Coordinates of N, CA, C and O in Angstrom, one line a residue:
M2 N -98.1 138.0 -156.7 CA -96.7 137.6 -156.4 C -96.1 136.3 -156.9 O -95.3 136.3 -157.5
I3 N -96.8 135.1 -156.0 CA -97.0 134.2 -156.8 C -97.0 134.5 -158.0 O -96.4 133.6 -158.7
G4 N -97.7 134.7 -158.8 CA -97.9 135.0 -159.7 C -96.8 135.1 -161.3 O -96.1 134.2 -162.2
A5 N -96.2 136.4 -160.5 CA -95.2 136.6 -161.5 C -93.3 135.5 -160.4 O -93.1 135.3 -161.8
V6 N -93.9 135.1 -160.0 CA -92.9 134.0 -159.5 C -92.6 132.9 -160.7 O -91.6 132.3 -161.5
V7 N -94.3 132.3 -160.4 CA -94.4 131.1 -161.1 C -94.5 131.2 -163.2 O -93.5 130.7 -163.8
W8 N -94.8 133.1 -163.1 CA -94.3 133.2 -164.4 C -92.7 133.8 -165.1 O -92.3 133.2 -165.9
A9 N -92.0 133.4 -163.7 CA -90.6 134.1 -164.0 C -89.8 133.2 -164.4 O -88.8 132.6 -165.2
G10 N -90.2 131.7 -163.2 CA -89.8 130.7 -163.5 C -89.9 129.7 -164.8 O -89.0 129.0 -165.6
W11 N -91.5 129.6 -165.1 CA -91.5 129.2 -166.2 C -91.2 130.0 -167.7 O -89.9 129.3 -168.6
F12 N -90.5 131.3 -167.4 CA -90.4 131.8 -168.9 C -88.6 131.2 -168.7 O -87.7 130.7 -170.2
L13 N -87.3 131.4 -167.8 CA -86.4 131.1 -167.3 C -86.2 129.3 -168.0 O -85.5 129.0 -169.0
D14 N -87.2 128.4 -167.3 CA -87.0 127.1 -167.8 C -88.0 126.4 -167.7 O -88.7 126.3 -166.3
H15 N -88.1 125.1 -168.9 CA -89.5 124.7 -167.9 C -89.3 123.7 -167.3 O -89.9 122.9 -166.3
G16 N -87.9 123.1 -167.2 CA -87.6 121.8 -166.2 C -87.5 122.5 -164.5 O -88.0 122.9 -163.9
V17 N -86.0 121.8 -165.2 CA -85.7 121.7 -162.5 C -85.8 123.2 -162.2 O -85.9 123.0 -161.3
L18 N -85.5 124.7 -163.0 CA -85.4 125.3 -161.9 C -86.8 125.9 -162.0 O -87.2 126.4 -161.0
F19 N -88.0 125.5 -163.1 CA -89.7 126.0 -162.6 C -89.4 124.6 -161.6 O -90.5 126.0 -160.6
W20 N -89.9 123.6 -161.3 CA -90.2 123.2 -160.3 C -89.0 123.2 -159.2 O -89.9 123.2 -157.8
T21 N -88.3 124.2 -159.1 CA -87.7 124.6 -157.8 C -88.2 125.9 -157.1 O -88.7 125.3 -155.8
V22 N -88.5 126.5 -157.6 CA -89.3 127.4 -157.1 C -90.5 127.4 -157.1 O -90.8 128.1 -156.1
I23 N -91.5 126.2 -157.3 CA -92.7 125.5 -157.0 C -92.1 125.2 -155.7 O -93.4 125.7 -154.7
V24 N -91.3 124.6 -155.7 CA -91.1 124.0 -154.6 C -90.9 124.9 -153.3 O -91.2 125.1 -152.2
A25 N -90.1 126.1 -153.4 CA -89.7 126.4 -152.4 C -90.6 127.6 -151.9 O -91.1 128.0 -150.8
V26 N -91.9 128.1 -152.8 CA -93.3 128.6 -153.0 C -93.9 128.0 -151.2 O -94.0 128.5 -150.8
V27 N -93.9 126.6 -152.5 CA -95.3 126.2 -151.0 C -94.1 126.2 -150.1 O -95.0 125.9 -149.0
D28 N -93.1 125.4 -150.0 CA -92.4 125.4 -148.5 C -92.4 127.1 -147.6 O -92.4 126.6 -146.7
V29 N -92.4 127.8 -148.4 CA -92.5 128.9 -147.4 C -93.8 129.6 -147.5 O -94.2 129.8 -145.9
F30 N -94.9 129.2 -148.1 CA -96.3 129.2 -147.5 C -96.3 128.4 -146.2 O -97.7 128.4 -145.8
G31 N -95.5 127.0 -146.8 CA -96.5 126.0 -145.8 C -96.0 126.5 -143.8 O -96.3 126.1 -142.9
V32 N -94.7 127.3 -144.2 CA -93.7 127.3 -143.2 C -94.9 128.6 -142.5 O -95.2 128.6 -141.0
L33 N -94.9 129.4 -143.3 CA -95.7 130.9 -142.8 C -96.7 130.9 -142.5 O -97.6 131.5 -141.2
G34 N -98.3 129.5 -143.0 CA -99.3 129.1 -142.2 C -99.3 128.2 -141.5 O -100.2 128.0 -140.7
R35 N -98.7 127.7 -140.8 CA -98.3 127.1 -139.7 C -98.9 127.2 -138.5 O -98.5 128.4 -138.6
P36 N -99.6 126.4 -137.9 CA -99.7 126.9 -136.3 C -98.5 127.4 -135.2 O -98.0 126.5 -135.1
K37 N -98.9 128.7 -134.8 CA -97.4 128.4 -134.7 C -97.3 128.0 -133.4 O -96.0 127.9 -132.7
T38 N -98.0 127.3 -132.3 CA -98.6 126.8 -131.3 C -97.2 124.6 -131.4 O -97.1 124.4 -130.5
K39 N -96.8 124.4 -133.1 CA -97.0 123.2 -133.6 C -95.6 123.4 -133.7 O -95.7 124.5 -134.6
P40 N -95.0 123.3 -133.6 CA -93.3 122.8 -134.0 C -93.3 122.2 -135.6 O -94.1 121.5 -136.1
L41 N -92.2 122.2 -136.4 CA -92.5 122.4 -137.7 C -92.1 120.4 -137.9 O -92.8 120.1 -138.9
F42 N -91.1 120.3 -137.2 CA -91.3 118.8 -137.3 C -91.2 118.3 -135.9 O -90.6 118.8 -134.6
S43 N -91.7 116.8 -135.4 CA -92.0 116.2 -134.8 C -90.9 115.1 -134.9 O -90.8 114.2 -135.5
K44 N -90.9 114.7 -133.4 CA -90.7 112.9 -133.1 C -91.7 112.0 -133.6 O -92.8 112.1 -132.6
A45 N -91.6 111.0 -134.4 CA -92.6 109.8 -133.9 C -92.1 109.1 -133.0 O -90.4 108.1 -133.4
T46 N -92.3 108.5 -132.2 CA -92.7 107.7 -131.4 C -93.5 106.8 -130.8 O -94.6 106.8 -131.2
T47 N -92.8 105.6 -130.8 CA -93.9 104.0 -130.3 C -93.4 103.4 -129.5 O -92.5 103.6 -128.3
P48 N -94.0 103.0 -128.4 CA -93.9 102.6 -127.1 C -93.1 101.6 -126.9 O -94.2 100.4 -127.7
L49 N -91.6 100.9 -126.4 CA -90.9 99.9 -126.4 C -91.4 99.0 -125.8 O -91.4 97.6 -125.9
N50 N -92.6 99.3 -124.3 CA -92.7 97.9 -123.7 C -93.7 97.4 -123.5 O -94.0 96.2 -123.2
L51 N -94.6 97.4 -124.4 CA -96.1 96.8 -125.8 C -95.7 96.2 -126.8 O -95.6 97.2 -127.8
P52 N -95.8 95.1 -127.1 CA -96.1 94.2 -128.1 C -97.3 95.4 -128.5 O -98.1 94.9 -128.6
P53 N -96.7 95.5 -130.1 CA -98.3 95.6 -131.3 C -99.6 94.8 -131.3 O -100.6 95.4 -130.9
V54 N -99.0 94.1 -131.3 CA -100.4 93.1 -131.5 C -99.7 91.4 -131.0 O -99.0 91.2 -130.1
L55 N -101.0 91.5 -130.1 CA -100.7 90.1 -129.2 C -101.5 88.4 -130.0 O -102.5 88.6 -130.4
R56 N -100.1 88.0 -129.8 CA -99.9 86.5 -130.5 C -100.2 85.2 -130.0 O -100.0 85.6 -128.3
E57 N -100.7 84.7 -130.8 CA -100.7 83.3 -129.5 C -99.4 83.2 -128.8 O -99.6 82.0 -127.9
G58 N -98.3 82.8 -129.2 CA -97.5 82.4 -128.9 C -96.8 83.3 -127.0 O -96.7 82.6 -126.8
H59 N -97.3 85.2 -127.2 CA -97.6 85.4 -126.3 C -98.6 84.9 -125.2 O -98.3 84.6 -123.3
V60 N -99.8 84.6 -125.5 CA -100.8 84.1 -124.5 C -100.2 83.1 -124.2 O -99.9 82.5 -123.1
E61 N -99.5 81.9 -125.3 CA -98.8 80.5 -124.8 C -98.5 80.8 -123.7 O -98.5 79.9 -122.4
A62 N -96.7 81.7 -123.7 CA -95.6 81.5 -123.3 C -96.5 81.8 -121.8 O -96.3 81.4 -120.6
A63 N -97.4 82.9 -121.3 CA -98.0 83.7 -120.2 C -99.1 82.5 -119.5 O -98.7 82.2 -118.4
L64 N -99.3 81.6 -120.0 CA -100.5 80.2 -119.6 C -99.2 79.3 -119.5 O -99.8 79.1 -117.4
R65 N -98.4 79.3 -119.7 CA -97.3 78.3 -119.3 C -96.8 79.2 -117.8 O -96.2 77.9 -117.2
S66 N -96.2 79.7 -117.9 CA -95.4 80.7 -117.0 C -96.2 80.1 -115.4 O -96.3 81.1 -114.5
L67 N -97.6 80.4 -115.3 CA -99.2 80.1 -114.5 C -98.2 78.8 -113.5 O -98.9 78.6 -112.4
N68 N -97.5 78.2 -113.7 CA -97.4 76.9 -113.3 C -98.2 76.5 -112.5 O -98.7 75.7 -112.1
I69 N -99.5 75.9 -113.7 CA -100.1 75.0 -113.6 C -100.4 73.8 -114.4 O -99.3 73.6 -115.5
P70 N -99.9 72.5 -113.4 CA -99.3 71.2 -114.0 C -100.1 71.0 -115.4 O -99.9 70.5 -116.6
A71 N -101.7 70.9 -115.4 CA -102.5 71.0 -116.2 C -101.8 71.5 -117.6 O -102.0 70.9 -119.2
I72 N -101.6 72.7 -117.8 CA -101.3 73.3 -119.1 C -100.0 73.3 -118.9 O -99.5 73.2 -120.5
N73 N -98.8 72.9 -118.0 CA -97.4 72.5 -118.6 C -97.1 71.5 -119.6 O -96.5 71.3 -119.8
K74 N -98.5 70.7 -119.1 CA -98.4 68.5 -119.4 C -99.0 68.9 -120.9 O -98.4 68.4 -122.0
A75 N -99.3 70.1 -121.6 CA -100.1 70.0 -123.0 C -99.4 70.0 -123.8 O -98.5 71.4 -123.7
E76 N -99.3 69.4 -124.6 CA -98.5 70.0 -125.5 C -98.9 71.3 -126.3 O -97.8 72.0 -126.9
R77 N -99.5 71.5 -127.0 CA -100.0 73.2 -127.2 C -101.7 73.3 -126.6 O -101.9 72.9 -126.1
I78 N -101.4 74.8 -126.4 CA -103.0 75.7 -126.1 C -103.6 75.8 -127.4 O -102.8 76.1 -128.1
E79 N -104.8 75.3 -127.0 CA -106.1 75.3 -128.3 C -106.7 76.3 -128.1 O -107.1 77.0 -127.1
F80 N -106.6 77.2 -129.6 CA -107.3 78.3 -129.2 C -108.4 78.2 -129.9 O -108.5 77.8 -131.0
E81 N -110.1 78.6 -129.8 CA -110.6 77.9 -130.6 C -110.6 79.1 -131.3 O -111.9 78.6 -132.3
S82 N -110.8 80.3 -131.4 CA -110.7 80.9 -133.0 C -109.3 82.1 -133.2 O -108.4 82.0 -132.0
P83 N -109.0 82.3 -134.3 CA -107.7 83.7 -133.6 C -108.1 84.4 -133.1 O -108.9 84.8 -132.4
I84 N -106.7 85.2 -132.6 CA -107.1 86.1 -131.8 C -107.5 88.2 -132.7 O -107.2 87.3 -134.0
F85 N -108.6 88.2 -132.4 CA -109.0 89.1 -132.8 C -108.9 90.8 -132.1 O -109.3 91.1 -130.7
R86 N -109.2 91.7 -133.0 CA -109.1 93.3 -132.2 C -110.7 93.2 -131.9 O -111.7 93.0 -132.4
D87 N -111.2 93.8 -130.0 CA -111.4 93.7 -130.4 C -112.0 95.0 -129.1 O -112.4 95.7 -128.2
G88 N -112.3 96.5 -129.5 CA -112.6 97.3 -129.3 C -110.8 98.5 -128.9 O -109.8 98.6 -130.0
P89 N -110.8 98.7 -128.1 CA -109.2 99.4 -127.3 C -108.7 98.1 -126.8 O -108.1 98.3 -126.2
G90 N -108.2 96.6 -127.2 CA -107.4 95.9 -127.2 C -108.0 94.3 -128.5 O -108.2 94.7 -129.2
W91 N -107.7 93.3 -127.4 CA -107.2 92.3 -127.9 C -107.9 91.4 -127.2 O -108.0 91.4 -126.6
T92 N -108.7 90.6 -128.3 CA -110.1 89.1 -127.4 C -109.0 87.8 -128.0 O -109.2 87.7 -129.0
A93 N -108.7 86.9 -126.9 CA -108.6 85.4 -127.4 C -109.3 85.0 -126.3 O -109.7 84.8 -125.6
R94 N -109.9 83.8 -127.3 CA -111.2 82.5 -127.0 C -110.1 81.2 -126.6 O -109.4 81.1 -127.7
I95 N -109.9 80.6 -125.6 CA -109.2 79.5 -125.6 C -109.6 78.4 -124.8 O -109.9 78.7 -123.8
N96 N -109.5 77.4 -125.2 CA -109.6 75.7 -124.9 C -108.7 75.5 -123.8 O -107.7 75.0 -124.5
L97 N -108.8 75.4 -122.4 CA -108.1 75.6 -121.5 C -108.2 73.5 -121.4 O -109.2 72.5 -122.3
P98 N -107.3 73.5 -121.2 CA -106.6 71.4 -120.9 C -107.7 71.1 -120.1 O -108.1 71.4 -119.1
L99 N -108.0 70.1 -120.3 CA -108.8 69.0 -119.3 C -108.4 69.1 -118.0 O -107.5 69.4 -117.0
G100 N -109.3 69.5 -117.3 CA -109.4 69.7 -115.7 C -108.9 71.7 -115.4 O -108.6 71.7 -114.5
V101 N -109.0 72.3 -116.5 CA -108.3 73.6 -115.9 C -110.1 74.6 -116.2 O -110.3 74.5 -117.3
T102 N -110.3 75.4 -115.2 CA -110.9 76.2 -115.7 C -110.5 78.1 -115.7 O -110.0 78.2 -115.4
P103 N -111.5 78.4 -116.4 CA -111.2 80.2 -116.3 C -111.5 80.4 -114.9 O -110.4 81.1 -114.7
E104 N -111.8 79.8 -113.8 CA -111.7 80.7 -112.3 C -110.2 80.3 -112.0 O -109.6 81.4 -111.1
I105 N -109.7 79.2 -112.6 CA -108.0 79.0 -111.6 C -106.9 80.2 -112.5 O -106.4 80.6 -111.5
I106 N -107.6 80.4 -113.4 CA -107.1 81.9 -114.5 C -107.1 82.1 -113.9 O -106.3 83.6 -113.8
M107 N -108.2 83.4 -113.7 CA -108.7 84.4 -113.5 C -108.2 84.4 -112.0 O -108.1 86.0 -111.3
S108 N -107.9 84.4 -110.9 CA -107.1 84.3 -109.8 C -106.0 84.1 -109.7 O -105.4 85.1 -108.6
K109 N -105.1 83.3 -111.6 CA -103.9 84.2 -111.4 C -103.6 85.8 -112.2 O -103.0 85.8 -112.8
R110 N -104.6 86.3 -112.0 CA -104.5 87.3 -113.1 C -103.8 88.3 -112.9 O -102.6 88.8 -114.1
A111 N -103.0 88.0 -111.6 CA -101.0 89.2 -111.4 C -100.0 88.7 -112.4 O -99.9 89.3 -113.4
E112 N -100.3 86.8 -112.1 CA -99.2 86.4 -112.5 C -99.6 86.2 -114.2 O -98.5 86.5 -115.6
L113 N -100.4 86.1 -114.6 CA -100.8 86.2 -115.8 C -100.4 87.6 -116.9 O -99.7 87.9 -117.5
A114 N -100.7 88.8 -115.9 CA -100.4 90.0 -116.5 C -98.8 90.4 -116.5 O -98.1 90.5 -117.8
S115 N -98.3 89.7 -116.0 CA -96.4 89.9 -115.5 C -96.3 88.7 -117.1 O -95.5 89.3 -117.7
G116 N -97.0 87.5 -117.5 CA -96.7 86.9 -117.9 C -96.9 87.4 -119.5 O -96.0 87.2 -120.3
L117 N -97.7 87.9 -119.3 CA -97.5 89.2 -121.0 C -97.8 90.3 -121.3 O -97.1 90.9 -121.7
R118 N -96.4 90.5 -120.0 CA -96.3 91.7 -120.1 C -96.3 93.6 -120.0 O -96.1 94.1 -120.8
R119 N -97.9 92.9 -119.4 CA -98.7 94.0 -119.5 C -98.9 94.6 -118.0 O -99.0 94.1 -117.2
P120 N -99.6 95.9 -117.9 CA -100.3 96.2 -116.6 C -101.1 95.2 -116.2 O -102.1 95.2 -117.2
L121 N -101.7 95.1 -114.9 CA -103.0 94.0 -114.4 C -104.1 94.6 -115.6 O -105.0 94.5 -115.4
G122 N -104.1 96.5 -115.0 CA -105.3 97.0 -115.5 C -105.9 96.4 -117.2 O -106.9 97.0 -117.5
C123 N -104.8 95.3 -117.4 CA -104.7 95.2 -119.1 C -105.5 94.0 -119.1 O -106.1 93.8 -120.2
C124 N -105.4 93.7 -118.2 CA -105.6 92.0 -118.9 C -106.7 91.4 -117.7 O -107.0 91.8 -116.4
W125 N -107.4 91.1 -118.4 CA -109.1 90.6 -118.2 C -109.7 89.4 -118.4 O -110.2 89.2 -119.6
P126 N -109.1 88.4 -117.5 CA -109.5 87.2 -117.8 C -111.0 86.7 -117.6 O -111.6 87.5 -116.4
E127 N -111.7 86.0 -118.4 CA -113.3 85.7 -117.9 C -114.1 84.0 -118.9 O -113.8 83.7 -119.4
S128 N -114.8 83.8 -118.0 CA -115.6 82.6 -117.9 C -116.2 82.2 -119.6 O -116.9 83.7 -119.5
G129 N -116.0 81.6 -120.2 CA -116.8 81.4 -121.3 C -117.8 80.5 -121.0 O -117.8 79.1 -122.2
S130 N -118.4 80.4 -120.1 CA -119.4 78.9 -119.4 C -120.6 78.9 -120.9 O -120.8 77.5 -120.7
E131 N -120.9 80.2 -121.7 CA -122.1 79.5 -121.8 C -121.4 78.8 -123.3 O -122.5 77.8 -123.6
V132 N -120.5 78.4 -123.3 CA -120.2 77.7 -124.1 C -119.6 75.5 -123.9 O -120.1 75.2 -124.1
H133 N -118.6 76.0 -123.0 CA -118.5 75.1 -121.9 C -117.3 75.6 -121.0 O -116.9 77.2 -121.0
G134 N -117.5 74.5 -120.6 CA -116.6 75.5 -118.9 C -115.1 75.8 -118.9 O -114.8 76.0 -117.6
G135 N -114.5 74.7 -120.1 CA -113.3 74.9 -120.5 C -112.3 76.3 -120.5 O -111.4 76.3 -121.5
L136 N -113.7 77.3 -121.5 CA -113.6 77.9 -122.1 C -112.9 79.1 -121.2 O -114.0 79.9 -120.3
L137 N -112.2 79.5 -121.7 CA -111.4 81.5 -121.4 C -111.7 82.1 -122.1 O -110.6 82.1 -123.8
R138 N -112.4 83.5 -122.1 CA -111.8 84.2 -122.8 C -111.4 85.1 -122.4 O -111.5 86.1 -121.1
M139 N -110.3 85.9 -122.8 CA -109.0 87.3 -122.1 C -109.1 88.2 -122.9 O -108.7 88.1 -124.8
F140 N -109.3 90.0 -122.2 CA -109.5 91.3 -123.2 C -107.7 90.9 -122.9 O -107.8 91.3 -121.5
V141 N -107.3 91.6 -123.5 CA -106.0 92.4 -123.1 C -106.1 93.4 -124.0 O -105.8 93.8 -125.1
G142 N -106.5 94.8 -123.6 CA -106.3 96.1 -123.9 C -104.9 97.0 -123.8 O -104.3 96.4 -123.3
F143 N -104.9 97.5 -124.8 CA -104.4 98.7 -125.1 C -103.4 99.6 -124.1 O -102.0 99.7 -124.0
E144 N -104.4 99.8 -123.2 CA -103.8 100.7 -122.3 C -104.1 100.3 -121.0 O -105.6 99.5 -121.2
D145 N -103.5 100.7 -119.9 CA -104.4 100.1 -118.5 C -105.2 101.4 -118.0 O -105.3 102.2 -118.4
L146 N -106.5 100.1 -117.6 CA -107.5 100.1 -117.5 C -107.8 102.0 -116.2 O -108.1 103.1 -116.5
A147 N -106.7 101.4 -115.5 CA -106.5 103.0 -114.4 C -105.9 104.6 -115.1 O -106.2 105.6 -114.5
S148 N -105.3 104.4 -116.0 CA -105.0 105.8 -117.3 C -105.2 105.5 -118.3 O -105.0 107.1 -118.8
M149 N -106.6 104.8 -118.4 CA -107.1 105.0 -119.5 C -108.2 106.3 -119.2 O -108.1 106.5 -118.0
K150 N -108.1 107.6 -121.0 CA -109.3 108.7 -120.6 C -110.3 108.3 -120.8 O -111.0 107.3 -122.0
Q151 N -111.7 108.1 -119.3 CA -112.2 108.1 -119.5 C -113.5 108.3 -120.8 O -113.1 109.8 -120.4
P152 N -115.1 108.1 -121.0 CA -115.6 109.0 -122.2 C -116.4 109.8 -121.2 O -116.9 109.4 -120.2
L153 N -116.8 110.6 -121.9 CA -117.7 111.6 -121.7 C -118.5 110.4 -120.8 O -119.6 110.7 -121.8
Y154 N -119.4 111.5 -119.9 CA -120.0 111.0 -119.3 C -121.3 111.3 -119.3 O -121.8 112.8 -119.8
P155 N -122.6 110.5 -120.4 CA -123.6 111.2 -121.7 C -124.6 112.4 -120.9 O -124.9 113.1 -121.3
L156 N -124.5 112.0 -119.4 CA -125.7 113.0 -118.6 C -125.2 114.1 -118.4 O -125.4 114.8 -118.1
A157 N -123.1 114.5 -118.6 CA -123.3 115.8 -118.5 C -123.3 116.8 -119.1 O -123.5 118.2 -118.7
K158 N -124.1 116.7 -119.9 CA -124.2 117.7 -121.9 C -125.6 116.9 -122.3 O -125.9 117.6 -123.3
G159 N -126.6 116.5 -121.1 CA -128.2 116.0 -121.9 C -128.9 115.7 -120.9 O -128.7 116.4 -119.6
K160 N -130.3 115.4 -121.4 CA -131.1 114.8 -120.4 C -130.9 113.2 -120.1 O -130.5 112.7 -120.8
A161 N -132.2 113.2 -119.2 CA -132.7 111.9 -118.7 C -133.6 111.1 -119.1 O -134.6 111.7 -118.6
D162 N -134.4 110.1 -119.0 CA -135.7 109.6 -119.6 C -135.7 109.0 -118.5 O -135.3 107.6 -118.2
L163 N -136.5 108.9 -117.1 CA -136.4 108.0 -116.0 C -136.9 107.0 -116.2 O -137.0 106.0 -115.4
F164 N -137.8 107.1 -117.1 CA -138.3 105.4 -117.4 C -137.6 104.6 -118.7 O -138.0 103.5 -118.7
R165 N -136.5 104.6 -118.5 CA -135.4 104.1 -119.8 C -134.2 103.6 -119.2 O -133.8 104.4 -117.5
R166 N -133.3 103.1 -119.2 CA -132.1 102.9 -118.7 C -131.3 103.7 -118.5 O -131.2 105.0 -119.6
L167 N -130.6 104.0 -117.3 CA -130.1 105.2 -117.6 C -128.4 105.3 -117.8 O -127.4 103.9 -117.0
P168 N -127.6 105.9 -117.7 CA -126.1 105.3 -118.2 C -125.6 105.4 -117.2 O -126.1 106.5 -116.1
F169 N -124.9 104.4 -116.9 CA -123.9 104.4 -115.7 C -122.7 104.4 -115.3 O -122.0 105.4 -114.6
G170 N -122.5 103.5 -116.6 CA -120.3 103.9 -117.0 C -120.6 102.6 -118.0 O -121.0 102.5 -118.5
T171 N -119.1 102.8 -118.3 CA -118.7 101.7 -118.7 C -117.9 100.4 -118.8 O -117.3 100.6 -117.7
T172 N -117.5 99.1 -119.4 CA -117.0 97.8 -119.4 C -115.5 98.3 -119.5 O -115.2 99.3 -120.0
N173 N -113.9 97.3 -119.4 CA -113.4 97.6 -119.5 C -112.9 97.6 -121.1 O -112.2 98.1 -121.2
R174 N -114.2 97.2 -122.3 CA -114.1 97.8 -123.5 C -114.6 98.3 -123.8 O -113.8 99.0 -125.1
G175 N -114.6 99.4 -122.6 CA -115.4 100.8 -123.4 C -116.8 101.2 -123.6 O -117.5 102.0 -124.2
T176 N -117.6 100.4 -123.5 CA -119.1 100.1 -123.9 C -119.5 100.4 -122.8 O -118.8 99.7 -122.0
R177 N -120.5 101.5 -123.3 CA -121.0 101.9 -122.2 C -122.5 100.8 -121.5 O -122.9 99.8 -122.1
I178 N -122.5 100.9 -119.7 CA -124.0 100.4 -119.4 C -124.3 101.2 -118.9 O -123.8 102.3 -118.3
G179 N -125.7 100.5 -118.1 CA -127.0 101.4 -117.7 C -127.5 100.6 -116.6 O -127.1 99.4 -116.3
V180 N -128.3 101.1 -116.3 CA -129.3 100.7 -115.0 C -130.7 101.3 -115.4 O -131.1 102.4 -115.6
D181 N -131.8 100.4 -114.9 CA -133.3 100.7 -114.9 C -132.8 100.9 -113.0 O -132.7 100.7 -112.1
L182 N -134.3 102.2 -113.3 CA -134.5 102.5 -111.8 C -135.8 101.2 -111.1 O -136.1 101.2 -111.5
F183 N -136.0 101.1 -109.9 CA -136.3 100.0 -109.4 C -137.8 100.1 -109.7 O -138.7 99.4 -109.8
E184 N -138.2 101.2 -109.7 CA -140.1 101.6 -109.7 C -139.8 101.3 -111.2 O -141.4 101.6 -111.6
T185 N -139.4 101.6 -112.4 CA -139.4 101.3 -113.3 C -139.9 99.6 -114.2 O -140.0 99.7 -115.3
T186 N -139.8 99.0 -112.7 CA -139.4 98.0 -113.6 C -141.3 96.9 -112.8 O -141.1 96.0 -112.6
C187 N -141.5 97.8 -112.3 CA -143.4 96.8 -112.1 C -143.5 96.5 -113.7 O -144.3 96.6 -115.1

C-alpha cells in the first residue's frame, strides 16, 4: 500500500505533490503508532518560581538581606570561584568579609533561603574551614530535599558484605554514605 502511494506520487509529480504525499503518510503512521496513553500534543512548562541558574548577584543580594553589618559594609562579596553545578544543584564558594564566620550564616539559613527565593530544604550553607575560617560553601539544590524523590536503597535489591561499609543513606547532594559495623573496626 505504501509503495503504491509513493509510486503514484512519484509518477504524478516529482515536486510538491510527491513530498506532500510522503509527509501525509508519515503523519498518519505516526498518529497510528503512538501509545494510546500519551497525548499527541502536550504543553511545555517550566517552573516560574525558581531561577534556572544561580548567579552571583542572587547570592550577594541574599547575603545582604541577612542584615549582618560587616556584609552590608563590604563593597562587594568575593567569590573564591565561579558558581558551579554540583550534582542536583549549585555550589557557591564565598570568602566572607573579615569578622563574619560561616556559622553566623548557617544560623540564619531560613532568612538566606528567603533571600534566594528558594524553599528551606534547598539551601545548605556549610563551613569551608579547611581552607580558612571565613570561607562559606553554599549548596543550593534544584528541588526541596523534603519533596525530592530519593534514590532506591541499595539493599532493597541486593546483598551486603558485613565486613565492608553498609549503605546508610544519601547526603543533600545525592551522594551515598555508608556506615561501618563496630565489630569490623577491630
